[in-house]
XYZ file of C-alpha atoms in Angstrom:
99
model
C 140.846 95.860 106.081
C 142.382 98.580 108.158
C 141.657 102.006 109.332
C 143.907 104.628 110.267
C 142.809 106.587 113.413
C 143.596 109.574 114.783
C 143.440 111.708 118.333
C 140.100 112.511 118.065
C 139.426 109.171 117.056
C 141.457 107.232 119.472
C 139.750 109.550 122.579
C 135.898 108.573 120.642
C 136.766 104.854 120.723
C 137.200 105.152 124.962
C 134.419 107.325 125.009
C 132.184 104.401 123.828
C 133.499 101.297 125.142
C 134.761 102.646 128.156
C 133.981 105.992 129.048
C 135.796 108.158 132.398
C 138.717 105.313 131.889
C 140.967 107.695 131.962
C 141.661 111.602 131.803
C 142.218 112.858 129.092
C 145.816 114.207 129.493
C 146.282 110.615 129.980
C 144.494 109.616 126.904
C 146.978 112.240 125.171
C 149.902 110.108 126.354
C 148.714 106.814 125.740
C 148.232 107.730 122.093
C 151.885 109.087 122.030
C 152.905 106.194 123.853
C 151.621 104.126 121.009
C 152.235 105.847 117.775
C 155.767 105.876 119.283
C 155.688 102.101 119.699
C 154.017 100.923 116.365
C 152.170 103.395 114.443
C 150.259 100.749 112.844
C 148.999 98.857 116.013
C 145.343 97.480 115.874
C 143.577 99.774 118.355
C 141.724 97.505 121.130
C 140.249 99.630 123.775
C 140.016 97.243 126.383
C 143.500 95.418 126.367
C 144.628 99.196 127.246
C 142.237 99.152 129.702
C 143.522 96.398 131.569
C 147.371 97.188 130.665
C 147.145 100.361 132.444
C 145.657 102.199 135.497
C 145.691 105.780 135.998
C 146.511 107.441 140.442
C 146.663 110.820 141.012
C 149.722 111.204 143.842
C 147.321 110.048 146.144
C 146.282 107.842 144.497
C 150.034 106.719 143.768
C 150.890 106.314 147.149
C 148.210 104.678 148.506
C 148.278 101.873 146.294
C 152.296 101.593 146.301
C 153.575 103.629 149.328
C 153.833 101.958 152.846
C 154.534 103.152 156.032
C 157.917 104.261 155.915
C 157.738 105.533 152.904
C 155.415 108.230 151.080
C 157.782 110.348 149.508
C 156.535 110.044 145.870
C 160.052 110.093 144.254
C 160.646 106.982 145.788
C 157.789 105.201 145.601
C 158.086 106.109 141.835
C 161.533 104.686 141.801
C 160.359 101.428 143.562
C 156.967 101.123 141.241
C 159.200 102.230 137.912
C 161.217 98.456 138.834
C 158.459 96.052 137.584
C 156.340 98.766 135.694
C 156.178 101.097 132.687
C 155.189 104.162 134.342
C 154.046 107.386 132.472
C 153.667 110.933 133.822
C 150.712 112.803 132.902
C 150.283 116.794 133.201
C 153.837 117.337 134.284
C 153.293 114.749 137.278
C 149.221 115.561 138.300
C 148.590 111.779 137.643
C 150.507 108.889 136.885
C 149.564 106.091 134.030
C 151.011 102.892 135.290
C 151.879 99.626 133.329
C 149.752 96.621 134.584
C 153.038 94.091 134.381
């Protein structure tokens, strides 16, 4: 049996099994993400959980800057080479790809 779901149902489903997860600009663009991809994909809350992690810049750079570098262009350049990365709110936070 399947069930269609929709925005309001996709943000509910975090909101139970994993609430504060993620923004929810962010939750906005993971549901595009994935209607683009395969409208018909079996939801499953926690696989996106672990396939993605939302940084705000400072977040961002933190976690993937270094020393020489902290110029968030580039370190998106240099993350954007082994991950899918999404921009949320016109670049306030960052959704990135956990491969």
């Amino acid at each position: 049996m399947k069930k269609t779901i929709d925005r309001s149902d996709f943000y509910e489903a975090f909101e139970d099994l994993r609430p504060g997860s993620f923004s929810p600009a962010a939750l906005d663009v993971l549901f595009d993400y994935y209607e683009e991809i395969d409208p018909d994909l079996e939801l499953d809350v926690i696989a996106i959980c672990g396939d993605w992690s939302e940084y705000n810049e400072e977040e961002l750079l933190k976690t993937f800057g270094d020393e020489e570098d902290d110029y968030t262009p580039t370190v998106l350049r240099r993350v954007k080479r082994n991950h899918t990365v999404l921009s949320v709110a016109s670049g306030t936070s960052y959704l990135v790809s956990s491969n």
